[in-house]
């Protein structure tokens, strides 16, 4: 029986972070599951179209990738999401899977959960991030994407988990979600924070991390904080560069293959 794994992420148009975060995770999966052929799909049609037009790179969406796999003779398919939360993109992935299953009457598919799904995931992620040497006058703010989906509460749950583990000055703000950088600034002042470390809480360090978080534009998070009198350090690395985060995705996949 021909068995395959489809690794699904939102995608990115940045080649370097694609290799560091997405390809590295795919390679970790290939190392772990040597008897399976590993394929790639993106959920962002905008990213897919831009890569095709700008770079001549063809990336399949989920349904296209599954159709190719069935045409190549795969009889058993496992799908691992590299999404951070079970939000709109994760649901889009499932819609495309369901459409494929209905069209081809293909039932032998299992799907691995995103990074933040079960309660144990939050504890594992806090441990994986491995915060060290944070002084009382310092804070870390993670930039999550955020969403109008109910799963936006995953970010506040993660922040709570950091607090439970003793990291009182670790915050999770979002670009498009309920809690933004403007909600965090008063808390920083209240706790007399002097220095802020900004880090993306996204699979890849793409446009949001490079421009919205660490960019030189007036409304970037870095410049908003500098304007408020804080010292700021920026770390532009996606979660996919973290070996322990990659291992969490692998464990999610392992749980559906067993």
PDB file of C-alpha atoms in Angstrom:
ATOM      1  CA  UNK A   1       0.000   0.000   0.000  1.00  0.00           C
ATOM      2  CA  UNK A   2       1.391   3.395  -1.022  1.00  0.00           C
ATOM      3  CA  UNK A   3       1.291   5.737   1.974  1.00  0.00           C
ATOM      4  CA  UNK A   4       1.795   9.488   1.987  1.00  0.00           C
ATOM      5  CA  UNK A   5       1.900  12.523   4.256  1.00  0.00           C
ATOM      6  CA  UNK A   6       0.634  15.931   3.178  1.00  0.00           C
ATOM      7  CA  UNK A   7       2.090  18.807   5.208  1.00  0.00           C
ATOM      8  CA  UNK A   8      -0.232  21.813   5.109  1.00  0.00           C
ATOM      9  CA  UNK A   9       0.632  25.370   6.129  1.00  0.00           C
ATOM     10  CA  UNK A  10      -0.680  28.845   5.368  1.00  0.00           C
ATOM     11  CA  UNK A  11       2.446  29.394   3.292  1.00  0.00           C
ATOM     12  CA  UNK A  12       4.770  32.338   2.744  1.00  0.00           C
ATOM     13  CA  UNK A  13       6.225  34.314  -0.160  1.00  0.00           C
ATOM     14  CA  UNK A  14       9.564  34.737   1.665  1.00  0.00           C
ATOM     15  CA  UNK A  15      11.989  32.101   0.365  1.00  0.00           C
ATOM     16  CA  UNK A  16      14.420  32.171   3.282  1.00  0.00           C
ATOM     17  CA  UNK A  17      11.846  31.745   6.039  1.00  0.00           C
ATOM     18  CA  UNK A  18      10.040  29.155   3.910  1.00  0.00           C
ATOM     19  CA  UNK A  19      13.196  27.039   4.001  1.00  0.00           C
ATOM     20  CA  UNK A  20      13.951  27.736   7.664  1.00  0.00           C
ATOM     21  CA  UNK A  21      10.436  27.112   8.967  1.00  0.00           C
ATOM     22  CA  UNK A  22       8.298  25.101   6.546  1.00  0.00           C
ATOM     23  CA  UNK A  23      10.906  23.023   4.736  1.00  0.00           C
ATOM     24  CA  UNK A  24      12.744  22.285   7.979  1.00  0.00           C
ATOM     25  CA  UNK A  25       9.526  20.941   9.525  1.00  0.00           C
ATOM     26  CA  UNK A  26       8.830  18.863   6.426  1.00  0.00           C
ATOM     27  CA  UNK A  27      12.371  17.486   6.624  1.00  0.00           C
ATOM     28  CA  UNK A  28      11.866  16.575  10.283  1.00  0.00           C
ATOM     29  CA  UNK A  29       8.724  14.669   9.272  1.00  0.00           C
ATOM     30  CA  UNK A  30      10.645  12.893   6.495  1.00  0.00           C
ATOM     31  CA  UNK A  31      13.295  11.828   9.025  1.00  0.00           C
ATOM     32  CA  UNK A  32      10.688  10.429  11.402  1.00  0.00           C
ATOM     33  CA  UNK A  33       8.457   8.719   8.839  1.00  0.00           C
ATOM     34  CA  UNK A  34      10.885   7.199   6.361  1.00  0.00           C
ATOM     35  CA  UNK A  35       8.305   4.810   4.858  1.00  0.00           C
ATOM     36  CA  UNK A  36       6.031   7.678   3.790  1.00  0.00           C
ATOM     37  CA  UNK A  37       6.299  10.058   0.852  1.00  0.00           C
ATOM     38  CA  UNK A  38       5.918  13.662   2.049  1.00  0.00           C
ATOM     39  CA  UNK A  39       4.109  16.307  -0.018  1.00  0.00           C
ATOM     40  CA  UNK A  40       3.401  20.029   0.513  1.00  0.00           C
ATOM     41  CA  UNK A  41       0.276  22.198   0.283  1.00  0.00           C
ATOM     42  CA  UNK A  42      -0.589  25.788   1.263  1.00  0.00           C
ATOM     43  CA  UNK A  43      -3.992  27.087   2.336  1.00  0.00           C
ATOM     44  CA  UNK A  44      -3.380  30.697   1.247  1.00  0.00           C
ATOM     45  CA  UNK A  45      -4.439  31.014  -2.394  1.00  0.00           C
ATOM     46  CA  UNK A  46      -2.965  34.512  -2.413  1.00  0.00           C
ATOM     47  CA  UNK A  47       0.480  33.140  -1.504  1.00  0.00           C
ATOM     48  CA  UNK A  48       0.103  30.337  -4.070  1.00  0.00           C
ATOM     49  CA  UNK A  49      -0.767  32.796  -6.865  1.00  0.00           C
ATOM     50  CA  UNK A  50       1.988  35.227  -5.964  1.00  0.00           C
ATOM     51  CA  UNK A  51       4.668  32.531  -5.915  1.00  0.00           C
ATOM     52  CA  UNK A  52       3.486  31.259  -9.292  1.00  0.00           C
ATOM     53  CA  UNK A  53       3.404  34.722 -10.890  1.00  0.00           C
ATOM     54  CA  UNK A  54       6.529  36.184  -9.285  1.00  0.00           C
ATOM     55  CA  UNK A  55       8.847  33.192  -8.968  1.00  0.00           C
ATOM     56  CA  UNK A  56       7.386  30.531 -11.260  1.00  0.00           C
ATOM     57  CA  UNK A  57       6.954  28.226  -8.253  1.00  0.00           C
ATOM     58  CA  UNK A  58       3.943  25.906  -8.301  1.00  0.00           C
ATOM     59  CA  UNK A  59       2.504  25.055  -4.878  1.00  0.00           C
ATOM     60  CA  UNK A  60      -0.754  23.126  -4.650  1.00  0.00           C
ATOM     61  CA  UNK A  61      -3.673  23.959  -2.434  1.00  0.00           C
ATOM     62  CA  UNK A  62      -4.975  21.095  -0.318  1.00  0.00           C
ATOM     63  CA  UNK A  63      -7.505  19.710  -2.772  1.00  0.00           C
ATOM     64  CA  UNK A  64      -5.046  19.891  -5.701  1.00  0.00           C
ATOM     65  CA  UNK A  65      -2.350  18.125  -3.672  1.00  0.00           C
ATOM     66  CA  UNK A  66      -4.751  15.342  -2.677  1.00  0.00           C
ATOM     67  CA  UNK A  67      -5.903  14.887  -6.271  1.00  0.00           C
ATOM     68  CA  UNK A  68      -2.268  14.545  -7.362  1.00  0.00           C
ATOM     69  CA  UNK A  69      -1.650  12.002  -4.631  1.00  0.00           C
ATOM     70  CA  UNK A  70      -4.594   9.834  -5.616  1.00  0.00           C
ATOM     71  CA  UNK A  71      -3.461  10.012  -9.254  1.00  0.00           C
ATOM     72  CA  UNK A  72      -0.015   8.846  -8.118  1.00  0.00           C
ATOM     73  CA  UNK A  73      -1.590   5.808  -6.491  1.00  0.00           C
ATOM     74  CA  UNK A  74      -1.588   6.725  -2.801  1.00  0.00           C
ATOM     75  CA  UNK A  75      -4.069   4.585  -0.888  1.00  0.00           C
ATOM     76  CA  UNK A  76      -3.442   5.940   2.605  1.00  0.00           C
ATOM     77  CA  UNK A  77      -2.961   9.655   3.332  1.00  0.00           C
ATOM     78  CA  UNK A  78      -2.087  11.456   6.559  1.00  0.00           C
ATOM     79  CA  UNK A  79      -2.370  15.230   6.721  1.00  0.00           C
ATOM     80  CA  UNK A  80      -0.439  17.321   9.223  1.00  0.00           C
ATOM     81  CA  UNK A  81      -1.472  20.930   9.730  1.00  0.00           C
ATOM     82  CA  UNK A  82       1.274  23.440  10.509  1.00  0.00           C
ATOM     83  CA  UNK A  83      -1.316  26.048  11.484  1.00  0.00           C
ATOM     84  CA  UNK A  84      -0.922  27.588  14.934  1.00  0.00           C
ATOM     85  CA  UNK A  85      -4.600  27.565  15.950  1.00  0.00           C
ATOM     86  CA  UNK A  86      -7.755  25.812  14.676  1.00  0.00           C
ATOM     87  CA  UNK A  87      -9.011  28.971  12.976  1.00  0.00           C
ATOM     88  CA  UNK A  88     -10.242  29.974   9.515  1.00  0.00           C
ATOM     89  CA  UNK A  89      -7.264  28.546   7.599  1.00  0.00           C
ATOM     90  CA  UNK A  90      -7.484  25.251   9.456  1.00  0.00           C
ATOM     91  CA  UNK A  91     -11.197  25.081   8.671  1.00  0.00           C
ATOM     92  CA  UNK A  92     -10.498  25.926   5.022  1.00  0.00           C
ATOM     93  CA  UNK A  93      -8.120  22.976   4.925  1.00  0.00           C
ATOM     94  CA  UNK A  94     -10.846  20.693   6.274  1.00  0.00           C
ATOM     95  CA  UNK A  95     -13.362  21.974   3.720  1.00  0.00           C
ATOM     96  CA  UNK A  96     -10.967  21.134   0.914  1.00  0.00           C
ATOM     97  CA  UNK A  97     -10.308  17.702   2.416  1.00  0.00           C
ATOM     98  CA  UNK A  98     -14.049  17.049   2.679  1.00  0.00           C
ATOM     99  CA  UNK A  99     -14.589  18.172  -0.919  1.00  0.00           C
ATOM    100  CA  UNK A 100     -11.868  15.794  -2.097  1.00  0.00           C
ATOM    101  CA  UNK A 101     -13.224  12.884  -0.065  1.00  0.00           C
ATOM    102  CA  UNK A 102     -16.710  13.410  -1.447  1.00  0.00           C
ATOM    103  CA  UNK A 103     -15.524  13.803  -5.048  1.00  0.00           C
ATOM    104  CA  UNK A 104     -13.348  10.671  -5.054  1.00  0.00           C
ATOM    105  CA  UNK A 105     -15.112   8.659  -2.352  1.00  0.00           C
ATOM    106  CA  UNK A 106     -11.718   8.461  -0.629  1.00  0.00           C
ATOM    107  CA  UNK A 107     -12.048   7.729   3.079  1.00  0.00           C
ATOM    108  CA  UNK A 108      -8.553   6.655   4.105  1.00  0.00           C
ATOM    109  CA  UNK A 109      -7.426  10.075   5.396  1.00  0.00           C
ATOM    110  CA  UNK A 110      -6.485  11.184   8.901  1.00  0.00           C
ATOM    111  CA  UNK A 111      -5.667  14.745   9.982  1.00  0.00           C
ATOM    112  CA  UNK A 112      -3.231  15.896  12.676  1.00  0.00           C
ATOM    113  CA  UNK A 113      -4.194  18.802  14.925  1.00  0.00           C
ATOM    114  CA  UNK A 114      -2.589  22.282  14.782  1.00  0.00           C
ATOM    115  CA  UNK A 115      -0.005  23.536  17.290  1.00  0.00           C
ATOM    116  CA  UNK A 116      -2.448  24.803  19.934  1.00  0.00           C
ATOM    117  CA  UNK A 117      -5.297  22.366  20.274  1.00  0.00           C
ATOM    118  CA  UNK A 118      -5.361  20.325  23.497  1.00  0.00           C
ATOM    119  CA  UNK A 119      -4.474  21.589  26.970  1.00  0.00           C
ATOM    120  CA  UNK A 120      -1.197  19.653  26.963  1.00  0.00           C
ATOM    121  CA  UNK A 121      -0.149  21.531  23.810  1.00  0.00           C
ATOM    122  CA  UNK A 122       0.007  24.804  25.729  1.00  0.00           C
ATOM    123  CA  UNK A 123       2.364  23.399  28.363  1.00  0.00           C
ATOM    124  CA  UNK A 124       4.557  21.849  25.673  1.00  0.00           C
ATOM    125  CA  UNK A 125       4.738  25.104  23.724  1.00  0.00           C
ATOM    126  CA  UNK A 126       5.701  27.111  26.827  1.00  0.00           C
ATOM    127  CA  UNK A 127       8.469  24.604  27.487  1.00  0.00           C
ATOM    128  CA  UNK A 128       9.544  24.618  23.831  1.00  0.00           C
ATOM    129  CA  UNK A 129       9.897  28.403  23.736  1.00  0.00           C
ATOM    130  CA  UNK A 130      12.307  28.042  26.677  1.00  0.00           C
ATOM    131  CA  UNK A 131      12.419  31.547  28.151  1.00  0.00           C
ATOM    132  CA  UNK A 132      15.549  32.220  30.172  1.00  0.00           C
ATOM    133  CA  UNK A 133      17.075  35.092  32.111  1.00  0.00           C
ATOM    134  CA  UNK A 134      14.109  37.458  31.939  1.00  0.00           C
ATOM    135  CA  UNK A 135      14.712  40.257  34.440  1.00  0.00           C
ATOM    136  CA  UNK A 136      11.957  41.874  36.490  1.00  0.00           C
ATOM    137  CA  UNK A 137      12.265  45.042  34.425  1.00  0.00           C
ATOM    138  CA  UNK A 138      11.983  43.114  31.132  1.00  0.00           C
ATOM    139  CA  UNK A 139       9.034  41.683  29.230  1.00  0.00           C
ATOM    140  CA  UNK A 140       8.510  39.500  26.200  1.00  0.00           C
ATOM    141  CA  UNK A 141       5.670  40.190  23.789  1.00  0.00           C
ATOM    142  CA  UNK A 142       4.860  37.489  21.266  1.00  0.00           C
ATOM    143  CA  UNK A 143       3.128  38.618  18.096  1.00  0.00           C
ATOM    144  CA  UNK A 144       0.336  36.257  17.083  1.00  0.00           C
ATOM    145  CA  UNK A 145      -1.638  36.747  13.895  1.00  0.00           C
ATOM    146  CA  UNK A 146      -5.030  36.897  15.575  1.00  0.00           C
ATOM    147  CA  UNK A 147      -8.442  36.322  14.031  1.00  0.00           C
ATOM    148  CA  UNK A 148     -12.148  37.078  14.323  1.00  0.00           C
ATOM    149  CA  UNK A 149     -12.633  33.324  14.730  1.00  0.00           C
ATOM    150  CA  UNK A 150     -13.535  31.991  18.186  1.00  0.00           C
ATOM    151  CA  UNK A 151     -10.120  30.287  18.290  1.00  0.00           C
ATOM    152  CA  UNK A 152      -8.537  33.712  18.883  1.00  0.00           C
ATOM    153  CA  UNK A 153      -8.906  32.808  22.568  1.00  0.00           C
ATOM    154  CA  UNK A 154      -6.003  30.371  22.059  1.00  0.00           C
ATOM    155  CA  UNK A 155      -3.628  33.332  22.384  1.00  0.00           C
ATOM    156  CA  UNK A 156      -5.006  34.439  25.748  1.00  0.00           C
ATOM    157  CA  UNK A 157      -4.962  30.822  26.958  1.00  0.00           C
ATOM    158  CA  UNK A 158      -1.298  30.629  25.988  1.00  0.00           C
ATOM    159  CA  UNK A 159      -0.539  33.868  27.831  1.00  0.00           C
ATOM    160  CA  UNK A 160      -2.297  32.444  30.898  1.00  0.00           C
ATOM    161  CA  UNK A 161      -0.195  29.290  30.640  1.00  0.00           C
ATOM    162  CA  UNK A 162       3.002  31.360  30.632  1.00  0.00           C
ATOM    163  CA  UNK A 163       1.735  33.029  33.810  1.00  0.00           C
ATOM    164  CA  UNK A 164       0.955  29.670  35.433  1.00  0.00           C
ATOM    165  CA  UNK A 165       4.518  28.560  34.690  1.00  0.00           C
ATOM    166  CA  UNK A 166       5.895  31.628  36.466  1.00  0.00           C
ATOM    167  CA  UNK A 167       6.494  33.925  33.489  1.00  0.00           C
ATOM    168  CA  UNK A 168       4.485  36.943  34.633  1.00  0.00           C
ATOM    169  CA  UNK A 169       5.979  39.375  32.129  1.00  0.00           C
ATOM    170  CA  UNK A 170       5.264  37.336  28.999  1.00  0.00           C
ATOM    171  CA  UNK A 171       2.411  38.591  26.821  1.00  0.00           C
ATOM    172  CA  UNK A 172       0.768  37.420  23.624  1.00  0.00           C
ATOM    173  CA  UNK A 173      -0.671  40.220  21.488  1.00  0.00           C
ATOM    174  CA  UNK A 174      -2.097  39.914  17.996  1.00  0.00           C
ATOM    175  CA  UNK A 175      -2.182  41.821  14.722  1.00  0.00           C
ATOM    176  CA  UNK A 176      -5.833  41.093  13.924  1.00  0.00           C
ATOM    177  CA  UNK A 177      -7.238  39.560  17.104  1.00  0.00           C
ATOM    178  CA  UNK A 178      -8.882  40.676  20.326  1.00  0.00           C
ATOM    179  CA  UNK A 179      -5.741  41.650  22.272  1.00  0.00           C
ATOM    180  CA  UNK A 180      -3.404  44.064  20.508  1.00  0.00           C
ATOM    181  CA  UNK A 181      -0.162  45.820  21.368  1.00  0.00           C
ATOM    182  CA  UNK A 182      -2.218  48.807  22.589  1.00  0.00           C
ATOM    183  CA  UNK A 183      -3.768  46.596  25.272  1.00  0.00           C
ATOM    184  CA  UNK A 184      -0.330  45.498  26.481  1.00  0.00           C
ATOM    185  CA  UNK A 185       1.382  48.895  26.773  1.00  0.00           C
ATOM    186  CA  UNK A 186      -0.561  50.015  29.910  1.00  0.00           C
ATOM    187  CA  UNK A 187       0.302  46.692  31.606  1.00  0.00           C
ATOM    188  CA  UNK A 188       3.989  47.219  30.846  1.00  0.00           C
ATOM    189  CA  UNK A 189       3.870  50.663  32.447  1.00  0.00           C
ATOM    190  CA  UNK A 190       1.972  49.335  35.448  1.00  0.00           C
ATOM    191  CA  UNK A 191       4.686  46.721  36.030  1.00  0.00           C
ATOM    192  CA  UNK A 192       7.456  49.282  35.465  1.00  0.00           C
ATOM    193  CA  UNK A 193       8.908  47.403  32.518  1.00  0.00           C
ATOM    194  CA  UNK A 194      11.931  49.109  30.964  1.00  0.00           C
ATOM    195  CA  UNK A 195      12.891  46.740  28.147  1.00  0.00           C
ATOM    196  CA  UNK A 196      10.681  44.731  25.770  1.00  0.00           C
ATOM    197  CA  UNK A 197      11.687  41.788  23.615  1.00  0.00           C
ATOM    198  CA  UNK A 198       9.456  41.291  20.569  1.00  0.00           C
ATOM    199  CA  UNK A 199       9.117  37.827  19.027  1.00  0.00           C
ATOM    200  CA  UNK A 200       6.728  36.432  16.394  1.00  0.00           C
ATOM    201  CA  UNK A 201       4.395  33.642  17.473  1.00  0.00           C
ATOM    202  CA  UNK A 202       3.866  32.473  13.910  1.00  0.00           C
ATOM    203  CA  UNK A 203       5.167  29.504  11.963  1.00  0.00           C
ATOM    204  CA  UNK A 204       7.196  31.742   9.649  1.00  0.00           C
ATOM    205  CA  UNK A 205       8.753  35.154  10.177  1.00  0.00           C
ATOM    206  CA  UNK A 206       7.078  36.748   7.166  1.00  0.00           C
ATOM    207  CA  UNK A 207       5.545  40.122   6.410  1.00  0.00           C
ATOM    208  CA  UNK A 208       3.921  40.633   9.829  1.00  0.00           C
ATOM    209  CA  UNK A 209       7.131  39.886  11.724  1.00  0.00           C
ATOM    210  CA  UNK A 210       9.438  41.794   9.386  1.00  0.00           C
ATOM    211  CA  UNK A 211       7.261  44.874   8.880  1.00  0.00           C
ATOM    212  CA  UNK A 212       4.414  45.086  11.422  1.00  0.00           C
ATOM    213  CA  UNK A 213       6.526  43.933  14.356  1.00  0.00           C
ATOM    214  CA  UNK A 214      10.152  44.892  13.678  1.00  0.00           C
ATOM    215  CA  UNK A 215       9.842  47.348  10.782  1.00  0.00           C
ATOM    216  CA  UNK A 216      10.841  50.996  10.612  1.00  0.00           C
ATOM    217  CA  UNK A 217       7.334  52.268   9.838  1.00  0.00           C
ATOM    218  CA  UNK A 218       5.877  54.641  12.425  1.00  0.00           C
ATOM    219  CA  UNK A 219       3.116  52.232  13.429  1.00  0.00           C
ATOM    220  CA  UNK A 220       5.278  49.118  13.792  1.00  0.00           C
ATOM    221  CA  UNK A 221       5.210  47.522  17.220  1.00  0.00           C
ATOM    222  CA  UNK A 222       8.881  48.354  17.703  1.00  0.00           C
ATOM    223  CA  UNK A 223       8.362  52.048  17.040  1.00  0.00           C
ATOM    224  CA  UNK A 224       5.164  52.269  19.078  1.00  0.00           C
ATOM    225  CA  UNK A 225       7.043  50.887  22.077  1.00  0.00           C
ATOM    226  CA  UNK A 226      10.075  53.113  21.500  1.00  0.00           C
ATOM    227  CA  UNK A 227       7.751  56.115  21.381  1.00  0.00           C
ATOM    228  CA  UNK A 228       6.351  55.073  24.777  1.00  0.00           C
ATOM    229  CA  UNK A 229       9.877  55.102  26.235  1.00  0.00           C
ATOM    230  CA  UNK A 230      10.722  51.390  26.280  1.00  0.00           C
ATOM    231  CA  UNK A 231      13.969  49.870  25.114  1.00  0.00           C
ATOM    232  CA  UNK A 232      13.173  47.312  22.414  1.00  0.00           C
ATOM    233  CA  UNK A 233      14.872  44.220  21.032  1.00  0.00           C
ATOM    234  CA  UNK A 234      13.377  42.339  18.061  1.00  0.00           C
ATOM    235  CA  UNK A 235      13.846  38.657  17.227  1.00  0.00           C
ATOM    236  CA  UNK A 236      12.690  37.823  13.706  1.00  0.00           C
ATOM    237  CA  UNK A 237      12.522  34.036  13.821  1.00  0.00           C
ATOM    238  CA  UNK A 238       9.471  31.924  13.050  1.00  0.00           C
ATOM    239  CA  UNK A 239       8.345  29.072  15.302  1.00  0.00           C
ATOM    240  CA  UNK A 240       9.326  26.637  12.565  1.00  0.00           C
ATOM    241  CA  UNK A 241      12.973  27.392  13.314  1.00  0.00           C
ATOM    242  CA  UNK A 242      12.503  25.972  16.813  1.00  0.00           C
ATOM    243  CA  UNK A 243      13.366  22.257  16.895  1.00  0.00           C
ATOM    244  CA  UNK A 244      11.073  21.624  19.868  1.00  0.00           C
ATOM    245  CA  UNK A 245       8.128  23.238  18.084  1.00  0.00           C
ATOM    246  CA  UNK A 246       8.817  21.065  15.052  1.00  0.00           C
ATOM    247  CA  UNK A 247       8.779  18.050  17.355  1.00  0.00           C
ATOM    248  CA  UNK A 248       5.316  19.001  18.649  1.00  0.00           C
ATOM    249  CA  UNK A 249       3.972  18.941  15.091  1.00  0.00           C
ATOM    250  CA  UNK A 250       5.685  15.585  14.580  1.00  0.00           C
ATOM    251  CA  UNK A 251       4.077  14.213  17.757  1.00  0.00           C
ATOM    252  CA  UNK A 252       0.640  15.346  16.514  1.00  0.00           C
ATOM    253  CA  UNK A 253       1.255  13.456  13.288  1.00  0.00           C
ATOM    254  CA  UNK A 254       2.602  10.432  15.131  1.00  0.00           C
ATOM    255  CA  UNK A 255      -0.601  10.241  17.198  1.00  0.00           C
ATOM    256  CA  UNK A 256      -2.752   9.714  14.070  1.00  0.00           C
ATOM    257  CA  UNK A 257      -0.368   7.292  12.327  1.00  0.00           C
ATOM    258  CA  UNK A 258      -0.083   4.931  15.300  1.00  0.00           C
TER     259      UNK A 258
END
